[in-house]
Tab-separated table of C-alpha atoms in Angstrom:
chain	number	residue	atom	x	y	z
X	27	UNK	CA	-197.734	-52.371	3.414
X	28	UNK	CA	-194.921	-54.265	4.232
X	29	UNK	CA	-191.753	-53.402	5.376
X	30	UNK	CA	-188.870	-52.508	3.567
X	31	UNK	CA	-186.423	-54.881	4.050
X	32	UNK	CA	-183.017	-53.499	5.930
X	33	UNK	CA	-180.123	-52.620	3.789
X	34	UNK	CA	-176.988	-54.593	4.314
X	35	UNK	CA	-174.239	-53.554	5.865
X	36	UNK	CA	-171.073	-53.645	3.946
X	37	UNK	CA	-168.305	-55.253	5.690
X	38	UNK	CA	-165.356	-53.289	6.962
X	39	UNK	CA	-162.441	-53.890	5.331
X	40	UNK	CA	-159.605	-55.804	5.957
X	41	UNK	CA	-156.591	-54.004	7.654
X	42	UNK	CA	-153.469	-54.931	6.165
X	43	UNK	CA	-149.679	-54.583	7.500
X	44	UNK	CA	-148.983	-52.206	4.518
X	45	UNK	CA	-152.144	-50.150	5.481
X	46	UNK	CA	-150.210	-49.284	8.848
X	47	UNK	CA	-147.109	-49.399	7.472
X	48	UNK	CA	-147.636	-46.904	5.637
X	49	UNK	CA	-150.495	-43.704	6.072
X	50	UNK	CA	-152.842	-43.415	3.508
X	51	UNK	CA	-152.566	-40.492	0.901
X	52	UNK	CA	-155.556	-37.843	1.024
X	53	UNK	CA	-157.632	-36.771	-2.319
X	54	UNK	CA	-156.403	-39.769	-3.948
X	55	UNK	CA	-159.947	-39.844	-5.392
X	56	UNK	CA	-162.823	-42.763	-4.619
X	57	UNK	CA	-160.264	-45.013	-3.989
X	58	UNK	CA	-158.543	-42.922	-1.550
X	59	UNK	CA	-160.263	-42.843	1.508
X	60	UNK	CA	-161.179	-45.944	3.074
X	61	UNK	CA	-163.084	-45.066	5.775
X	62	UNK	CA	-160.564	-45.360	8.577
X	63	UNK	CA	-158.522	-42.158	8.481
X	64	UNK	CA	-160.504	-38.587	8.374
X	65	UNK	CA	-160.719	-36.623	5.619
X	66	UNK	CA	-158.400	-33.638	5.905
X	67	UNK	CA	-159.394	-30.073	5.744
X	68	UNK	CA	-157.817	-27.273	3.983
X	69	UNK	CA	-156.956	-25.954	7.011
X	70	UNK	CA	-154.974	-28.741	7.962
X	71	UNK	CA	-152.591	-28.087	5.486
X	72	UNK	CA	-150.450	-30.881	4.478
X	73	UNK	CA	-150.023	-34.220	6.216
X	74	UNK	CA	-147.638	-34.444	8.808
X	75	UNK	CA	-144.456	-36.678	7.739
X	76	UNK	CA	-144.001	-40.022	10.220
X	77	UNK	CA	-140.228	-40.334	10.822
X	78	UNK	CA	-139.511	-44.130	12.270
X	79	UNK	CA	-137.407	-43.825	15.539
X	80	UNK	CA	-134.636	-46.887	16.438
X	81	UNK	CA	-137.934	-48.461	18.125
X	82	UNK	CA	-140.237	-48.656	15.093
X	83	UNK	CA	-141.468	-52.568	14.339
X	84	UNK	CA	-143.302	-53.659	11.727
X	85	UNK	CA	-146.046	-56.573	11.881
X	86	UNK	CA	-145.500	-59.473	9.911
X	87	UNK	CA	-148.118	-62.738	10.782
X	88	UNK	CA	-148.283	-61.341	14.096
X	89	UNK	CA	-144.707	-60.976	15.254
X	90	UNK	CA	-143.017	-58.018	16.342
X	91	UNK	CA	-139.723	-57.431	13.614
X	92	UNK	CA	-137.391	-54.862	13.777
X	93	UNK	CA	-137.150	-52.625	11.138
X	94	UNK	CA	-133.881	-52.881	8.815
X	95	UNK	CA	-130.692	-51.180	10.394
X	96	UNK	CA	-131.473	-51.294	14.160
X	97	UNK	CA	-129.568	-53.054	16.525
X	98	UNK	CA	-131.259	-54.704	19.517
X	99	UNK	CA	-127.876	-55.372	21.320
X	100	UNK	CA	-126.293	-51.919	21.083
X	101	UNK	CA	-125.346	-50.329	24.013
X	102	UNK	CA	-127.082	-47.118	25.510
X	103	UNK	CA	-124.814	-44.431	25.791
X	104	UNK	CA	-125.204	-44.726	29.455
X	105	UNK	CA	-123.960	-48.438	28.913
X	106	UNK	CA	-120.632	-47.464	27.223
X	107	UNK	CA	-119.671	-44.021	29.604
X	108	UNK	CA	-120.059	-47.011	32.665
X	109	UNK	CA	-117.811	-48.997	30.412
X	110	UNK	CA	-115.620	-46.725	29.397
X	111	UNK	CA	-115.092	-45.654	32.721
X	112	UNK	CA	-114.234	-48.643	33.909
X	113	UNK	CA	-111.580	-48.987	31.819
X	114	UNK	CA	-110.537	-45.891	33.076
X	115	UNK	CA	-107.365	-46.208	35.896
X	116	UNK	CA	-108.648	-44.960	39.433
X	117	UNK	CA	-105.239	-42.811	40.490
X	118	UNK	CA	-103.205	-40.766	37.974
X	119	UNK	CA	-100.862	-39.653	40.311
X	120	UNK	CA	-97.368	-40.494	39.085
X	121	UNK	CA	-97.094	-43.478	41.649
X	122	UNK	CA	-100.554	-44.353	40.306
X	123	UNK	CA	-99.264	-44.532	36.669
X	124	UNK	CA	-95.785	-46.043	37.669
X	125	UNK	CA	-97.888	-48.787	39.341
X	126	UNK	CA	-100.339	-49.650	35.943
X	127	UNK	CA	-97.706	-49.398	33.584
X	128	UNK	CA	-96.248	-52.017	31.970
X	129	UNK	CA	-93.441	-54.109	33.302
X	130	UNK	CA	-90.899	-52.647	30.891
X	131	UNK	CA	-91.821	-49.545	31.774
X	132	UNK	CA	-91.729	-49.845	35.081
X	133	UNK	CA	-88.569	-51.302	34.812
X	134	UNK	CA	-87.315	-48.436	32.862
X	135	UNK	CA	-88.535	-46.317	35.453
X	136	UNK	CA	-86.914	-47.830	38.168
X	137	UNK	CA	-83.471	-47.446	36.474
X	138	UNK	CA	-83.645	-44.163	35.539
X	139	UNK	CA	-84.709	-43.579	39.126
X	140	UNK	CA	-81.520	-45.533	40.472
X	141	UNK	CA	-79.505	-43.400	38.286
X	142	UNK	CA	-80.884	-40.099	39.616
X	143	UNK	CA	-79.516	-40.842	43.680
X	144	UNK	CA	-76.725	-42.199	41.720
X	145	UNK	CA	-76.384	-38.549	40.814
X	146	UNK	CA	-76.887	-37.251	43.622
X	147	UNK	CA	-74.833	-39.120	45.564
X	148	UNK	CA	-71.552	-38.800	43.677
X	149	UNK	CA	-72.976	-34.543	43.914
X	150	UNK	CA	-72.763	-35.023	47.794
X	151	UNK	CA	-69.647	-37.255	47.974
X	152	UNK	CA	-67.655	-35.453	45.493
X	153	UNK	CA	-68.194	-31.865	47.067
X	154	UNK	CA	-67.133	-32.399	50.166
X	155	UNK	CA	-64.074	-34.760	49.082
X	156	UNK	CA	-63.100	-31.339	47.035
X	157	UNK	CA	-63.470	-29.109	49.360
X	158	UNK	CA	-60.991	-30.920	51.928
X	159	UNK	CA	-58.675	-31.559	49.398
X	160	UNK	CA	-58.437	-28.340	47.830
X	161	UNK	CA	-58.427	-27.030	51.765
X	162	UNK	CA	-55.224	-29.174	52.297
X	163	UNK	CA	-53.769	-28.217	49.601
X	164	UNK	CA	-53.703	-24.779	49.922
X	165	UNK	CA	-52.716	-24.899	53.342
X	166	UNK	CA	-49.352	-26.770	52.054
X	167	UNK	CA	-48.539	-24.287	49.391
X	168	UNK	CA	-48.997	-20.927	51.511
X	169	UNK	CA	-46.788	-23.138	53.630
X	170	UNK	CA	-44.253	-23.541	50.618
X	171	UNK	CA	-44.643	-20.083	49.867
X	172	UNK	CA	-43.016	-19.275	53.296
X	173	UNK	CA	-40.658	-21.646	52.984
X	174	UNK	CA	-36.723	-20.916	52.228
X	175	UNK	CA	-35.565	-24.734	51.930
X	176	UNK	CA	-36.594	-27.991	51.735
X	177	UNK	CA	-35.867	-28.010	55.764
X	178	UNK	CA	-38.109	-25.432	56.459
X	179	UNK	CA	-41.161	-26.654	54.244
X	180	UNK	CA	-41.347	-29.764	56.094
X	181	UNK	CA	-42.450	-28.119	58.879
X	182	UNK	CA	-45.258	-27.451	57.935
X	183	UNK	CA	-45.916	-30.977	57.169
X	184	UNK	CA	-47.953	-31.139	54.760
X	185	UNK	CA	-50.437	-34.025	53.582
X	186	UNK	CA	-51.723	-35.490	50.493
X	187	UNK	CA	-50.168	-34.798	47.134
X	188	UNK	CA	-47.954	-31.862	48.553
X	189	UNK	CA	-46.594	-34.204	51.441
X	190	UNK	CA	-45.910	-37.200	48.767
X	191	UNK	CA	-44.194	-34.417	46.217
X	192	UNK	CA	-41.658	-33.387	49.617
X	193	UNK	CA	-41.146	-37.029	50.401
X	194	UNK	CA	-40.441	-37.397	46.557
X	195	UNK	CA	-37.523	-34.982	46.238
X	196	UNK	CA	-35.683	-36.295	49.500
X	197	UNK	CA	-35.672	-39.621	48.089
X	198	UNK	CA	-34.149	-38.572	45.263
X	199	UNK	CA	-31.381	-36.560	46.785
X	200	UNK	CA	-30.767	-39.293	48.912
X	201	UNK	CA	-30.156	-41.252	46.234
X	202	UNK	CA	-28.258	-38.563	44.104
X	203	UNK	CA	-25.789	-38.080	46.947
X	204	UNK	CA	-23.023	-36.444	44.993
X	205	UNK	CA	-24.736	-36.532	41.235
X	206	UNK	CA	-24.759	-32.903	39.024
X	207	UNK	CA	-28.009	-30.667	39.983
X	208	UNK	CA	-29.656	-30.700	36.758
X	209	UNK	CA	-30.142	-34.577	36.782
X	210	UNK	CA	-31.598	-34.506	40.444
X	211	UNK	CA	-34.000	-31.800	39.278
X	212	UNK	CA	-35.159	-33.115	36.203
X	213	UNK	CA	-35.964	-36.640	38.240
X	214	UNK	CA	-37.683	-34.838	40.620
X	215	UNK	CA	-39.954	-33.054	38.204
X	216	UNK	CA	-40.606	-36.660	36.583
X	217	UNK	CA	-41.670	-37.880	40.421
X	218	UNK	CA	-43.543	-35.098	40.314
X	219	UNK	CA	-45.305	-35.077	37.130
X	220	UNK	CA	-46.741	-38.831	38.466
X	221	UNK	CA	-48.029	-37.382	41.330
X	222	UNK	CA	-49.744	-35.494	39.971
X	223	UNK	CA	-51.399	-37.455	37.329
X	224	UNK	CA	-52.141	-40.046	40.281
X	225	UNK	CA	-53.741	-37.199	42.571
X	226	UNK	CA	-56.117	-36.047	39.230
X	227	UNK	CA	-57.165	-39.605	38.399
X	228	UNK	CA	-58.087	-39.748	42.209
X	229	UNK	CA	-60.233	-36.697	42.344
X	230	UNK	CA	-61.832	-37.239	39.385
X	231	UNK	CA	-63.108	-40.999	39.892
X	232	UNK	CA	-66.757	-41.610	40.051
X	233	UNK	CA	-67.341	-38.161	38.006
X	234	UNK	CA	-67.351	-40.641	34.786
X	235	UNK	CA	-70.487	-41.805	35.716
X	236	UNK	CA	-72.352	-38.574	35.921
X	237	UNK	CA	-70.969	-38.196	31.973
X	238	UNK	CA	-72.620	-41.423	30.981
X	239	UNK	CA	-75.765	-40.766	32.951
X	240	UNK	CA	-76.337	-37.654	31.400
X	241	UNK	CA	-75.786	-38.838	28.029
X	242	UNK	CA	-77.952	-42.019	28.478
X	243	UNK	CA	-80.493	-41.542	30.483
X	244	UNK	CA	-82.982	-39.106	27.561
X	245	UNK	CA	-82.409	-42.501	25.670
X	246	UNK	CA	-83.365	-44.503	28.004
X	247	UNK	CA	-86.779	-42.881	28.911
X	248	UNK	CA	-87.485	-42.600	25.253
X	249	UNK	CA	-87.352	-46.231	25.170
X	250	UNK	CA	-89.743	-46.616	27.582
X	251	UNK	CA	-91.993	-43.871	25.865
X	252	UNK	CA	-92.360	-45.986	23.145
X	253	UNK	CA	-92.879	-49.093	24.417
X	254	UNK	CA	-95.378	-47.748	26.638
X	255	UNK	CA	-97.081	-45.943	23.458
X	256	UNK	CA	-96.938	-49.451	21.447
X	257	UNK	CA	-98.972	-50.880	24.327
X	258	UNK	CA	-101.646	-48.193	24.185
X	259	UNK	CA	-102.127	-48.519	20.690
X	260	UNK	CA	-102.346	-52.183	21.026
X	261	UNK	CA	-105.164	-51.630	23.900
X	262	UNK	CA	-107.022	-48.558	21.518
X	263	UNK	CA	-106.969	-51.912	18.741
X	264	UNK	CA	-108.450	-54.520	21.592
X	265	UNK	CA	-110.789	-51.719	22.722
X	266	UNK	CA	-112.009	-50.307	18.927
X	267	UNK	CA	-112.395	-46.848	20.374
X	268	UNK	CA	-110.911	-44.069	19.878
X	269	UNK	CA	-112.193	-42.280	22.889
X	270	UNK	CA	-109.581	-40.131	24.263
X	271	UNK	CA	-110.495	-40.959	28.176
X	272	UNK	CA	-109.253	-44.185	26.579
X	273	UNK	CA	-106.321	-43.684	25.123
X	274	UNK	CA	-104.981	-41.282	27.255
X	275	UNK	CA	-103.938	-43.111	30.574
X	276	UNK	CA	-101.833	-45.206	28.662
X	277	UNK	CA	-99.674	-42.311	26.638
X	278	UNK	CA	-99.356	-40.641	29.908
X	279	UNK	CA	-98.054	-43.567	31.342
X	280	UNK	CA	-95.440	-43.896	28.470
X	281	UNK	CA	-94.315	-40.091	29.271
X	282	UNK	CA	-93.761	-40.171	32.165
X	283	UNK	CA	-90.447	-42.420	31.292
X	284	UNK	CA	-88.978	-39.572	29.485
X	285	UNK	CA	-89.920	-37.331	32.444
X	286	UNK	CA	-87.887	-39.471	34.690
X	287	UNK	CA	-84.950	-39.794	32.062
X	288	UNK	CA	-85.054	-35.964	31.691
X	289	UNK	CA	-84.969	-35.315	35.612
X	290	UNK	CA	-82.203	-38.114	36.100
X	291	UNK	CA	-80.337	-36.615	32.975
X	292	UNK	CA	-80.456	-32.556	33.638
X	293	UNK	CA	-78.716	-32.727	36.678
X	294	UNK	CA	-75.872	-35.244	36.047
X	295	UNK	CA	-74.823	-32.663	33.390
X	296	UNK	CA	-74.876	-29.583	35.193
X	297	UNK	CA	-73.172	-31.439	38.042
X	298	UNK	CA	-70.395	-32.903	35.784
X	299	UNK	CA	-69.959	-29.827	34.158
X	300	UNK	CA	-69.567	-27.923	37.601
X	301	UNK	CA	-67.287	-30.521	38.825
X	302	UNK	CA	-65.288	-30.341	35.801
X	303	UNK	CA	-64.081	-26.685	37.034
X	304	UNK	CA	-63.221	-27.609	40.296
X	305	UNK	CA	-60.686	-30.365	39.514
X	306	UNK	CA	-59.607	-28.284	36.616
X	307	UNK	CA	-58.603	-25.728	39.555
X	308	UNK	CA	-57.747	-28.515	41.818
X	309	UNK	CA	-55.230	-29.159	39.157
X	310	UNK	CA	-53.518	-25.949	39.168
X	311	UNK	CA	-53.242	-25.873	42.783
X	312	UNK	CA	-50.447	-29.134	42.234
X	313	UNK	CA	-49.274	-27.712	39.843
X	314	UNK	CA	-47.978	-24.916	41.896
X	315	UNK	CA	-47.021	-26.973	44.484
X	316	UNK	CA	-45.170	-29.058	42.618
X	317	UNK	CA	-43.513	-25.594	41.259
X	318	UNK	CA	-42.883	-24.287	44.642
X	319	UNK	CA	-41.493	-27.796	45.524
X	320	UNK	CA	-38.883	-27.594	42.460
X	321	UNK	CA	-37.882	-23.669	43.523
X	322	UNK	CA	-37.200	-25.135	46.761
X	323	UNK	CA	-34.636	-27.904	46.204
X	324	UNK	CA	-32.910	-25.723	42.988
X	325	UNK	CA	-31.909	-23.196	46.010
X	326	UNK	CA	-30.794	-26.502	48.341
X	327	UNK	CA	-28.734	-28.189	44.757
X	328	UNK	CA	-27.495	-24.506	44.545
X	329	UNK	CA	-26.412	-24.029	48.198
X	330	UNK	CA	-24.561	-26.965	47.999
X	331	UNK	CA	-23.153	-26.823	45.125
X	332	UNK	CA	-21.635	-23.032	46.216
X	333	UNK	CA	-20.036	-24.896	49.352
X	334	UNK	CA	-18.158	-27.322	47.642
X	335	UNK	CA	-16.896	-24.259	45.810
X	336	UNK	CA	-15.806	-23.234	48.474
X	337	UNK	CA	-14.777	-25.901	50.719
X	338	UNK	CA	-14.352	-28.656	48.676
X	339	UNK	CA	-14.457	-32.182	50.260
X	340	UNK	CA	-11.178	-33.367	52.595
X	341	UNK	CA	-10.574	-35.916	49.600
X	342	UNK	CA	-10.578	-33.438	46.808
X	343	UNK	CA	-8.107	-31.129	49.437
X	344	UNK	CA	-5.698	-34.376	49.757
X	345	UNK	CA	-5.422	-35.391	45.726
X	346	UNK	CA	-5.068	-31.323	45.116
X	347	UNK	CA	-1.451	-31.525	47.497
């Protein structure tokens, strides 16, 4: 008998990009299963969803495409924290943020910082100038207190304001000679009065600019704040992030001009204030003196006065006969 002839083979099918693309459905029928992917069991339960990571590619005519939405330059995450960080300033020390700030702000700085040993130099001046003064002058006025003419409070010569208020009053009863009491006295007290005024004007120079320092100076860092906050924004803009290891460096930066305004600001008011007392007190101690001063050559105008009561001059004596 002869041989049955072979049965041909069909040929496999062709594999498609869509047939990758996407899995074939099971129990779909005859047309279902093409040979390629095993039937499932019951047991196997339902197929297993495919979820396309960043990396999936399609074929199309033998080149690799990337699927729709996926960026091939984007950065790792490990890519933008080294970028990021190097964005980042190395020392955030406050000489470390004086010296990356901008030139405004550092000049800001630097005037706010020249106002502060401005401070505290007109502090250190100031205190001991009032302490000798106030010293001196209450070494004069014990010695005016002690005193029972203008003779005798000479004596103690005295220096400063209480020396110029003696020298005063002898001028003017030199020039007097002979002239009624009450107008000697009340140009005295004018003499007075101006050296007085002089002597507080004295004491009280250089506290003006503790006044203005104290009331500028918040200002004046709050400039700088914002300018320095201006540029950050601007840099968040050239960056596009919003990363606060970013933005950060740059806003501390821009406080740390109101810092300096506050620290250069604080204590020029609490020193003007406190100086303000002591020349208020230094004020009252001429005032006594120049008191003490006008006590003292009343008596003297009185004194004579009584003894050309009672002696009247040889001239008077001759036109009397």
């Amino acid at each position: 008998m002869p041989a049955p002839a072979p049965a041909s083979v069909p040929a496999a099918p062709a594999v498609t990009p869509s047939a990758i693309a996407s899995p074939p459905q099971a129990g779909n029928g005859a047309g279902g299963d093409d040979g390629l992917v095993p039937p499932m069991s019951a047991a196997d339960g339902a197929a297993p969803s495919v979820v396309p990571s960043a990396e999936t590619f399609s074929l199309t005519g033998g080149e690799a495409v990337p699927e729709p939405g996926f960026d091939v330059g984007a950065a790792s995450p490990a890519e933008e924290d080294t970028s990021i960080s190097a964005q980042l300033p190395h020392d955030l020390s406050p000489w470390g943020m004086f010296m990356a700030a901008d030139w405004v702000v550092k000049a800001v700085m630097i005037g706010l910082a020249f106002a502060s040993v401005v401070t505290w130099t007109v502090w250190l001046v100031k205190t001991f100038e009032l302490l000798f003064v106030q010293r001196r002058l209450r070494v004069a006025l014990r010695g005016f207190l002690g005193s029972a003419s203008l003779d005798e409070a000479r004596r103690v010569a005295p220096s400063g304001p209480a020396g110029a208020m003696l020298r005063a009053s002898d001028l003017e009863i030199m020039r007097s000679g002979d002239l009624p009491a009450e107008g000697i006295k009340e140009r005295v007290s004018i003499s007075l009065g101006r050296i007085e005024v002089a002597a507080g004007r004295a004491i009280t120079r250089g506290t003006g600019l503790l006044a203005t320092i104290g009331a500028t100076a918040p200002f004046v860092g709050l400039f700088g704040t914002v300018w320095g906050i201006m540029n950050a924004f601007i840099g968040i803009s050239k960056a596009q992030t919003t990363n606060l290891a970013v933005v950060a460096p740059g806003i501390a930066e821009a406080l740390l001009a109101t810092a300096i305004g506050l620290v250069a600001a604080i204590p020029a008011v609490v020193i003007y204030n406190h100086f303000s007392r002591q020349v208020s007190g230094y004020r009252v101690l001429m005032g006594d003196a120049a008191a003490e001063v006008l006590r003292l050559l009343s008596r003297d105008l009185d004194r004579r006065d009584a003894n050309h009561t009672r002696h009247p001059p040889a001239r008077l004596r001759a036109a009397a006969e």
